[in-house]
Coordinates of C-alpha atoms and ligand atoms in Angstrom, one line a residue:
X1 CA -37.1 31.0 -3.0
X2 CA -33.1 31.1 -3.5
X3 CA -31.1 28.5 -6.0
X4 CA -29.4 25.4 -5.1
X5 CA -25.9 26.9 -6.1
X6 CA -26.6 30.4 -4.0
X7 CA -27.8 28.6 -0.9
X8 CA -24.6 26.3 -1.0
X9 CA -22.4 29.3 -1.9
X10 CA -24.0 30.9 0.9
X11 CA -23.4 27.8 3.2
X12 CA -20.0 27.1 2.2
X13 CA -18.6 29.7 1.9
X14 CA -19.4 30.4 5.6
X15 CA -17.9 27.2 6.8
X16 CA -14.0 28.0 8.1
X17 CA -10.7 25.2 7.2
X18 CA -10.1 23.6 10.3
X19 CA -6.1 23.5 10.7
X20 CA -3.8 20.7 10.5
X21 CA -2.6 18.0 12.7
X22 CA 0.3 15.6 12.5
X23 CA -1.0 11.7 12.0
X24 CA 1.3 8.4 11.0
X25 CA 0.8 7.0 7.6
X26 CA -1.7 4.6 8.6
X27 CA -4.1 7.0 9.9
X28 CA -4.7 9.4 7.0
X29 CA -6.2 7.7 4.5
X30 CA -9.0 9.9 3.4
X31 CA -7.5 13.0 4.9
X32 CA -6.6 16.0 3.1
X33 CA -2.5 17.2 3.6
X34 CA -2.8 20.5 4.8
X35 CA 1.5 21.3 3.9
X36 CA 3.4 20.1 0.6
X37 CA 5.7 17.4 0.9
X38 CA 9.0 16.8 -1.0
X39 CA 10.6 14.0 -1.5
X40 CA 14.2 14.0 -0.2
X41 CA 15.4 10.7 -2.0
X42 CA 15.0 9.1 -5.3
X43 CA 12.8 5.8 -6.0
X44 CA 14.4 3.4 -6.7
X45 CA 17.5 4.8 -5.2
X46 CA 19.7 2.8 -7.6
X47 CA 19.7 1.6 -11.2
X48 CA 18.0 -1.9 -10.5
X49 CA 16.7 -4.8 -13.2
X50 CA 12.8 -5.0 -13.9
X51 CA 13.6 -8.7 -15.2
X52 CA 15.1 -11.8 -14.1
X53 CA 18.4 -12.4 -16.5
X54 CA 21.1 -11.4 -17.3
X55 CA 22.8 -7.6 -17.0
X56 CA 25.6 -7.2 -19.5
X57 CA 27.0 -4.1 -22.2
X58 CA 24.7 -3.5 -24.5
X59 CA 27.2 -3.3 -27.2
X60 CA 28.6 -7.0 -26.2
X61 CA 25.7 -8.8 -27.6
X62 CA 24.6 -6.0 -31.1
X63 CA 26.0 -9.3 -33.1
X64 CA 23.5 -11.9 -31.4
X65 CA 23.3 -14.9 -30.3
X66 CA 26.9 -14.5 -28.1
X67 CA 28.3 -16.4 -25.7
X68 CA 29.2 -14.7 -22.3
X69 CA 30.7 -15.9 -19.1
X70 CA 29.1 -15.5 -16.3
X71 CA 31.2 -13.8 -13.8
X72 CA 28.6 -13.4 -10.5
X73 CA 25.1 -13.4 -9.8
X74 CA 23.5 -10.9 -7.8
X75 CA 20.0 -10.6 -6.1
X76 CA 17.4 -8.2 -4.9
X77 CA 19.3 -6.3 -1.5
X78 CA 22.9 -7.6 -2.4
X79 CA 24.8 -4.3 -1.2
X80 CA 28.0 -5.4 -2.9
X81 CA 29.8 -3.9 -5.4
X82 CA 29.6 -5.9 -8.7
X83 CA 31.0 -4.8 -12.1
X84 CA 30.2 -6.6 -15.2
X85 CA 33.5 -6.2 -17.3
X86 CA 33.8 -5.9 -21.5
X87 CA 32.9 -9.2 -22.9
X88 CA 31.0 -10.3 -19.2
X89 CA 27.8 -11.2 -17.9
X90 CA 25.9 -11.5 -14.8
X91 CA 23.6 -13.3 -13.5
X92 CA 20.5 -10.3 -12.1
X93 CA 17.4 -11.2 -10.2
X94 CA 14.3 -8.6 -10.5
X95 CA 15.1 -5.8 -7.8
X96 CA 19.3 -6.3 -7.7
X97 CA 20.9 -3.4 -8.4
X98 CA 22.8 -3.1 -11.7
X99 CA 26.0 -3.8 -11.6
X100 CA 28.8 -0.9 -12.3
X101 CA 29.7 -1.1 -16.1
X102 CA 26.4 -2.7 -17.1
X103 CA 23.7 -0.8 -19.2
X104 CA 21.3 -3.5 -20.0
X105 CA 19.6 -6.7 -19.1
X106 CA 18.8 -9.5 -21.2
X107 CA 15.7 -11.3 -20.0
X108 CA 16.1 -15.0 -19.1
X109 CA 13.4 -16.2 -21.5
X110 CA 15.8 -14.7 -24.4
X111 CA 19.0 -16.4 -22.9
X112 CA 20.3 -20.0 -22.5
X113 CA 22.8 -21.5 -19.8
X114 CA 26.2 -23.0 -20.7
X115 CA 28.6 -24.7 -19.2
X116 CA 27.5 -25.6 -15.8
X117 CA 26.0 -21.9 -15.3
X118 CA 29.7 -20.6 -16.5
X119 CA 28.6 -19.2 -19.5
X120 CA 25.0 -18.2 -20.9
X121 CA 24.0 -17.9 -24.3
X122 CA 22.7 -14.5 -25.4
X123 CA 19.9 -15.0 -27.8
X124 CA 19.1 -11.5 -29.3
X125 CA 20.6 -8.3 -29.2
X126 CA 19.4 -5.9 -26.1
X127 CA 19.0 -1.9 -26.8
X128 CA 21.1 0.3 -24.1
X129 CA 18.7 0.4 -21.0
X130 CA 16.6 -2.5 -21.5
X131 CA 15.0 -3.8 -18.2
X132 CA 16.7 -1.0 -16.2
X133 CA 15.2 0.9 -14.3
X134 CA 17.3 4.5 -13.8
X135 CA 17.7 6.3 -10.1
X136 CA 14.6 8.5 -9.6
X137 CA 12.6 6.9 -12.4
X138 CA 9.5 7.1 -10.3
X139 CA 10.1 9.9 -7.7
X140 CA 12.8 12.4 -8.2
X141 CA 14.7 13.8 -5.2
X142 CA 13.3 17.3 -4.8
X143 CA 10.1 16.4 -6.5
X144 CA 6.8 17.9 -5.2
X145 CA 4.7 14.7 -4.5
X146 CA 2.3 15.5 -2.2
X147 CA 0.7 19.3 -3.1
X148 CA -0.9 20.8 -0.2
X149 CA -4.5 19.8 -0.7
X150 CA -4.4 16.2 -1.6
X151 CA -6.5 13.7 -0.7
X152 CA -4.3 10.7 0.9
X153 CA -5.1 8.0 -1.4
X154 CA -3.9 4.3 -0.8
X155 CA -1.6 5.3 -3.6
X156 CA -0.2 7.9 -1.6
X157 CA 0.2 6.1 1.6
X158 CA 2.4 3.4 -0.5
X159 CA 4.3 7.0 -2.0
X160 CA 5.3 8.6 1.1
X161 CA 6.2 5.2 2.9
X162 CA 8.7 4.8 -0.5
X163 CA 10.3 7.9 0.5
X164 CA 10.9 7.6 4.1
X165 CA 7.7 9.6 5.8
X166 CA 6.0 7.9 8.6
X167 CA 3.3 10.9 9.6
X168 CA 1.9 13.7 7.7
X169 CA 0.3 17.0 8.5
X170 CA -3.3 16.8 7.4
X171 CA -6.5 18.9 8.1
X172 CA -8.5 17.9 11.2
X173 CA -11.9 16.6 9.9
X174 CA -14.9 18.4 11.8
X175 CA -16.5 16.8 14.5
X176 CA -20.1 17.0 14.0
X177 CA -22.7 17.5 17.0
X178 CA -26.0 15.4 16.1
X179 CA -29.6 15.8 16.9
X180 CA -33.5 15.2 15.5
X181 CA -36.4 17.4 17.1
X182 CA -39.9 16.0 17.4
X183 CA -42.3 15.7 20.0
X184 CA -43.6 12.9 17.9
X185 CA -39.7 11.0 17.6
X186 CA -39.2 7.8 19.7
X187 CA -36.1 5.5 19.1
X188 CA -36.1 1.6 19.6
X189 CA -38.2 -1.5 19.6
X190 CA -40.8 -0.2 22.0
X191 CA -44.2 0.1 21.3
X192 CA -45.5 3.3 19.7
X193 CA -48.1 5.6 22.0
X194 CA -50.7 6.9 19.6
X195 CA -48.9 10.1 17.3
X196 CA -45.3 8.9 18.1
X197 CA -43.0 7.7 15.2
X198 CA -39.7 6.3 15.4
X199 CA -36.3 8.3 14.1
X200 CA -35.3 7.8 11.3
X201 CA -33.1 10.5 10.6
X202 CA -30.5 10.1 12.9
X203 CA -28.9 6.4 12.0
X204 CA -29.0 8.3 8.9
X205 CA -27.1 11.1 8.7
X206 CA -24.7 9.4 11.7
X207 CA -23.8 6.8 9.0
X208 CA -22.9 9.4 6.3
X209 CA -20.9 11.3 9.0
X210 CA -19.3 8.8 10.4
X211 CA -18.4 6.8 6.5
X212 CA -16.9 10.3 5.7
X213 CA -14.9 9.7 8.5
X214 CA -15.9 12.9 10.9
X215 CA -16.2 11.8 14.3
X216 CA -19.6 12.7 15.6
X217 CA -21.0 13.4 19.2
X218 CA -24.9 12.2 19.4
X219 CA -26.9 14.6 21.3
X220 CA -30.1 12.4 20.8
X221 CA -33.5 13.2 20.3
X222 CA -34.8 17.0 21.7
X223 CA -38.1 17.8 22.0
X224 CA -40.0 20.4 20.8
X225 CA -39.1 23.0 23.6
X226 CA -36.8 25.6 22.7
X227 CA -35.4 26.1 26.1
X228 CA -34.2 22.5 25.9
X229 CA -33.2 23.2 22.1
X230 CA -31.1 26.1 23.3
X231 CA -29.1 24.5 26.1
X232 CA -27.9 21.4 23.8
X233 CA -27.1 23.5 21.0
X234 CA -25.2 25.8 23.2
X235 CA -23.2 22.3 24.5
X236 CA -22.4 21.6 21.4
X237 CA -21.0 24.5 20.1
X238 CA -18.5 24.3 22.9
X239 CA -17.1 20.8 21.8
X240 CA -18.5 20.4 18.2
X241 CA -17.0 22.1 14.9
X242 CA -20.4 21.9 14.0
X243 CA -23.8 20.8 14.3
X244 CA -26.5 18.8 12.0
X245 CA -30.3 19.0 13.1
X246 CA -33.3 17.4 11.4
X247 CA -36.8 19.0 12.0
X248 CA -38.3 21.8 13.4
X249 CA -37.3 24.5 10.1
X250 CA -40.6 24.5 8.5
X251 CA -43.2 27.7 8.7
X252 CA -45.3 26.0 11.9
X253 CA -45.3 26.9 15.3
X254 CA -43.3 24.4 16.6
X255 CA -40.7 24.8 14.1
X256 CA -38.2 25.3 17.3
X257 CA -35.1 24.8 15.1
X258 CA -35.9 27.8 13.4
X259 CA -37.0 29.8 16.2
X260 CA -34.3 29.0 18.3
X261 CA -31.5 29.9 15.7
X262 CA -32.9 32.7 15.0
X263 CA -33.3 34.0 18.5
X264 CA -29.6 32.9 19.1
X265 CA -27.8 33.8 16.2
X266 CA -30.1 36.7 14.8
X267 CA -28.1 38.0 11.1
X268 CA -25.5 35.2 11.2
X269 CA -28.8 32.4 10.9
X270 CA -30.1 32.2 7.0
X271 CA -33.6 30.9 6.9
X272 CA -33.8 29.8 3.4
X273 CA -36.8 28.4 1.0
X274 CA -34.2 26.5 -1.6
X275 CA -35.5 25.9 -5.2
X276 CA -35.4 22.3 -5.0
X277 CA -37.7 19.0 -4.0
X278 CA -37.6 17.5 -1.8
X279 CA -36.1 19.2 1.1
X280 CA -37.3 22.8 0.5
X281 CA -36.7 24.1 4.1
X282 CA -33.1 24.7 5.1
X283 CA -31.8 26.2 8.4
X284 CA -28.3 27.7 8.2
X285 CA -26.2 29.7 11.1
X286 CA -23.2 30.3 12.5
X287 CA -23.1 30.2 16.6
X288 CA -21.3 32.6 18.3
X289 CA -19.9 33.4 14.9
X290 CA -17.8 30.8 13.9
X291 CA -20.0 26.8 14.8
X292 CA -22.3 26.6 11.5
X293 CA -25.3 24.8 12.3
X294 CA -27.0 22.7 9.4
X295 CA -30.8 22.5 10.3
X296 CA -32.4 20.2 8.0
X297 CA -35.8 19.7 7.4
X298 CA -37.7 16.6 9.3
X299 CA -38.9 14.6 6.3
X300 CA -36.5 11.7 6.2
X301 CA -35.6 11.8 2.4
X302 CA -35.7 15.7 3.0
X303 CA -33.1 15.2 5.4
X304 CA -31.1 13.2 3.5
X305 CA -30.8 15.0 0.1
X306 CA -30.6 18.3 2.5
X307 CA -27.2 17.0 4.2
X308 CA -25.9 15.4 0.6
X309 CA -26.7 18.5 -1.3
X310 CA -25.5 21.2 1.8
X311 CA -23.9 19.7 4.2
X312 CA -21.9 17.4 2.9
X313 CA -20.0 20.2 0.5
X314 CA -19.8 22.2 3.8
X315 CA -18.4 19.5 5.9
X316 CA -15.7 18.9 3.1
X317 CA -14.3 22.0 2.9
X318 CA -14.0 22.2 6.9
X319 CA -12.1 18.9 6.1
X320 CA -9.6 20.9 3.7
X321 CA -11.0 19.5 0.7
X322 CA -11.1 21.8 -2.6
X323 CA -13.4 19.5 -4.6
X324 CA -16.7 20.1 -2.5
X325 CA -19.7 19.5 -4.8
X326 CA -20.4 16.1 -6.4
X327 CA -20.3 16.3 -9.7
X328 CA -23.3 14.7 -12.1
X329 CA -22.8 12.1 -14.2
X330 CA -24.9 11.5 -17.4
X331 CA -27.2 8.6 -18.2
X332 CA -30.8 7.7 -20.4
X333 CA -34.2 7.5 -18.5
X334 CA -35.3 4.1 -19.2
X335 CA -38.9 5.4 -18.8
X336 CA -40.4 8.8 -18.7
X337 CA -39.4 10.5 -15.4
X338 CA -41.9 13.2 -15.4
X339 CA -43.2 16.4 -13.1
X340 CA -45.1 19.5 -12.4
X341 CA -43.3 22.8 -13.4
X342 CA -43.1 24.7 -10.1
X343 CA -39.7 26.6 -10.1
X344 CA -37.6 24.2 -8.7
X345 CA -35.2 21.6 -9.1
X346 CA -36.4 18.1 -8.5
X347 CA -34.0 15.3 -7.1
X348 CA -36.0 11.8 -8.4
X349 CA -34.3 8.7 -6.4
X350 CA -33.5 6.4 -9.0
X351 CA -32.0 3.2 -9.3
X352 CA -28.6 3.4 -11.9
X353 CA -27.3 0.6 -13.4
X354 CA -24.6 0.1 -15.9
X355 CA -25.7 -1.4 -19.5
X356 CA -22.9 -3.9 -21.6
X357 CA -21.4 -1.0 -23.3
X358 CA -20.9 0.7 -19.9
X359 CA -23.5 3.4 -20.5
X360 CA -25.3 4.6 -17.2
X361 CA -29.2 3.6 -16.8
X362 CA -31.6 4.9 -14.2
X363 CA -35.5 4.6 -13.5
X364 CA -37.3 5.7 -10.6
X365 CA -36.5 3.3 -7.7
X366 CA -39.9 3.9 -6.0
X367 CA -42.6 6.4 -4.5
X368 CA -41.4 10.0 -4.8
X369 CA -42.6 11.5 -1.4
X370 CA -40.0 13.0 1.1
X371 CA -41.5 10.7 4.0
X372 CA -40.7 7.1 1.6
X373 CA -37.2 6.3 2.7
X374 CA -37.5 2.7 2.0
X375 CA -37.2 4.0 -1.7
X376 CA -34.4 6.3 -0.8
X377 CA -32.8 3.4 0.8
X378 CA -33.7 1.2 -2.9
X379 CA -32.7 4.1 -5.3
X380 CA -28.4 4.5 -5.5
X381 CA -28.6 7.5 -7.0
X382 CA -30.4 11.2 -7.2
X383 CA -31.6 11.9 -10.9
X384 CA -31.6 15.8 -11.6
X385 CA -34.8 16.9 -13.3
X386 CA -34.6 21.1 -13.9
X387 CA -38.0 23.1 -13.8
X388 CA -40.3 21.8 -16.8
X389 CA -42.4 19.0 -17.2
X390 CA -39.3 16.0 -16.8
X391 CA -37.2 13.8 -19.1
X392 CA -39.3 11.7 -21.4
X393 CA -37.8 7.8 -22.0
X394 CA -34.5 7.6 -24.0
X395 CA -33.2 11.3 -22.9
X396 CA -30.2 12.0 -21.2
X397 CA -30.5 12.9 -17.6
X398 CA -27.8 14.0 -15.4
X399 CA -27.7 11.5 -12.0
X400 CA -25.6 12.4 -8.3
X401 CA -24.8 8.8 -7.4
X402 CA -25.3 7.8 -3.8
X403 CA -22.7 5.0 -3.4
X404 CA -20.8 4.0 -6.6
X405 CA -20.5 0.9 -5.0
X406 CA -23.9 0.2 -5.4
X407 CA -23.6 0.7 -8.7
X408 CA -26.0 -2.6 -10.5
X409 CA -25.0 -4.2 -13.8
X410 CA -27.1 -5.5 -16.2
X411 CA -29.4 -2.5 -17.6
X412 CA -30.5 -3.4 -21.2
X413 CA -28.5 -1.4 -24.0
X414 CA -30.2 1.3 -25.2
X415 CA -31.2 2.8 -28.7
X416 CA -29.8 6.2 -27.9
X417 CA -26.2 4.7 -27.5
X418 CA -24.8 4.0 -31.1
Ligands
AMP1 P1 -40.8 18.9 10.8 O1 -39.9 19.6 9.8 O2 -40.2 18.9 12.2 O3 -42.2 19.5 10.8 O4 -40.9 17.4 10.3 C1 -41.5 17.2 9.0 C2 -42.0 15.7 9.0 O5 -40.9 14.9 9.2 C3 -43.0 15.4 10.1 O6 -43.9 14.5 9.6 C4 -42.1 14.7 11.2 O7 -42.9 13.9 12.0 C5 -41.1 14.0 10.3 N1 -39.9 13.8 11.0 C6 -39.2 14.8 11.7 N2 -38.1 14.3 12.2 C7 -38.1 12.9 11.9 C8 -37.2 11.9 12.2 N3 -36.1 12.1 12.9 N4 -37.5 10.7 11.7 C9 -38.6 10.5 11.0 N5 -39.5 11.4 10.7 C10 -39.2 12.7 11.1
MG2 MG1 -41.0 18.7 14.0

């Protein structure tokens, strides 16, 4: 058997960058810049007021309460030159510019109108700079804002639309080739012929593809004829950057996936018996050197840790992303989640929930075997239990959450939290 982390090295580090293309703002969300970018203007380009009120000399009003007159009034995209002379106020909506001579800006809460609008009444004394907001003050000209490597946030869309870029040069994601082997695999609503089953793999790992945003090509369901195998892998290595196959990379006969691979690919395929459960069997190549294949095993919760724990790292860094392995959080078994020693990493599908205090709770959402999807599909996240005999109620567990949106609320507190 190999370890987790050294059949994922082996995987990912196999998997090439894909290079960048240019796409406007509003299609790369999610992607990954493949070039820096600097920003060639400051924001806000001007000194501008944060408040409605009044912008004035600081040193006019150190004596509070003054009287001022009022001398203009200017508002958010006023392009003309205003100047607020010794002694002088004006009026300043949120957004103006400041106007030439002022350094501050009294609220309007803090002021009171005079005369008709002529004057206004400063209540309290205003420190140099209040409510201004200086050139630059959130991006500086010639600032790095965008590192090669970053993920385009919604953040960062709003960022590089502030300073003037309408596309960006980001990685290409991968588009992933997509198949399940079986003899025994129907798909649909008709009935089932004694020994068939329906797929369930491929709805699957096409949602997870496609909600990672790689555009996929389905190549359906191959039967368990390796001649058959061949020809579609062979297709889609000449339009795919890669491929993801369920089945057929166990030790039987039929295991065509395996077979196949191997026949085709020879030193570049990795047959490997990873230290984990469930999804022990894992088929790994590269065709014609450079299309990596990920051939997962046929069980359908198999299939799905398989792609989350190796595919999904591999996929990322195809995508140009540098954090590739999901990190675990921590959280306390509500009850004993327990096991066999047997030299491997278990992966227990657990449901997490969030207690009052924000502390992370999980429990087993359901039955453990690799063919019971219905409680993969209950469970939002993958417990981590290393070799040994488990974690007994009230210990810390470390937990790979599925969907942090499906995070529940409403776990009781627990003791071990003070
Ligand atoms: P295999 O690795 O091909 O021997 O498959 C292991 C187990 O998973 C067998 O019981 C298969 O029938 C089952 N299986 C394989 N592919 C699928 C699929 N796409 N959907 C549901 N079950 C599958
Ligand atoms: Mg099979």
């Amino acid at each position: 058997m190999i370890s987790l982390e050294e059949a994922r090295e082996l995987i990912v580090s196999a998997c090439p960058i894909l290079e960048g293309e240019r796409r406007p703002l509003r299609a790369a969300l999610g992607r990954v810049s493949a070039a820096a970018i600097v920003s060639g203007e400051d924001v806000p380009p001007f000194s501008t007021s944060s408040m409605d009120g009044f912008a004035l000399r600081s040193a006019d009003v150190a004596r509070a309460p003054v009287l001022l007159p009022v001398v203009d009034s200017v508002m958010a995209g006023d392009g003309r030159a205003v100047e607020v002379g010794p002694g002088q106020a004006v009026r300043i909506m949120t957004g103006a510019p400041l106007p030439d001579g002022a350094d501050a800006v009294c609220m309007v809460e803090r002021t009171r109108v005079e005369d008709d609008g002529r004057a206004v009444l400063v209540e309290v004394a205003v420190g140099l700079g209040t409510a201004v907001r200086l050139p630059g003050s959130d991006i500086a000209a010639g600032s790095e804002v965008v590192p090669a490597g970053t993920v385009l946030s919604e953040a960062y869309l709003g960022v590089l639309a502030r300073i003037g870029v309408e596309s960006v040069e980001v990685h290409r994601p991968p588009t992933v080739g997509l198949l399940s082997t079986g003899d025994e695999l129907r798909e649909g609503s008709g009935s089932l012929p004694r020994g068939a089953i329906r797929d369930g793999n491929r709805p699957v790992l096409a949602a997870l593809l496609e909600g990672a945003g790689y555009p996929i090509v389905d190549y359906g369901i191959i039967p368990d004829d390796a001649a058959t195998l061949r020809k579609t892998i062979e297709r889609a290595a000449n339009r795919c950057d890669a491929l993801v196959t369920s089945g057929g990379v166990s030790v039987g006969d039929l295991d065509i996936v395996r077979i196949v691979l191997q026949d085709m690919c020879g030193p570049q395929m990795h047959w490997m018996q990873v230290a984990i459960r469930p999804a022990k069997p894992l088929a790994f190549a590269l065709v014609d050197g450079r299309v990596p294949v990920f051939g997962l095993p046929g069980n359908p919760v198999s299939s799905m840790v398989s792609f989350q724990l190796f595919a999904r790292p591999a996929l990322r860094k195809m995508a140009g992303h540098s954090q590739l392995v999901q990190p675990a959080l921590s959280a306390i078994a509500d009850v004993d989640l327990t096991r066999e020693p047997d030299g491997k990493t278990h992966f227990t599908r657990v449901v997490a929930e969030v207690d009052s205090a924000g502390h992370l709770h999980v429990r087993p959402s359901g039955g453990q075997d690799s063919h019971q999807l219905l409680a993969m599909a209950q469970a939002n996240g993958l417990a981590v239990l290393p070799e040994g005999t488990g974690v007994r109620a009230g210990e810390p567990v470390d937990v790979l959450l599925l969907d942090p949106d499906r995070l529940g609320f409403g776990a009781p507190p627990s003791a071990a939290f003070p």
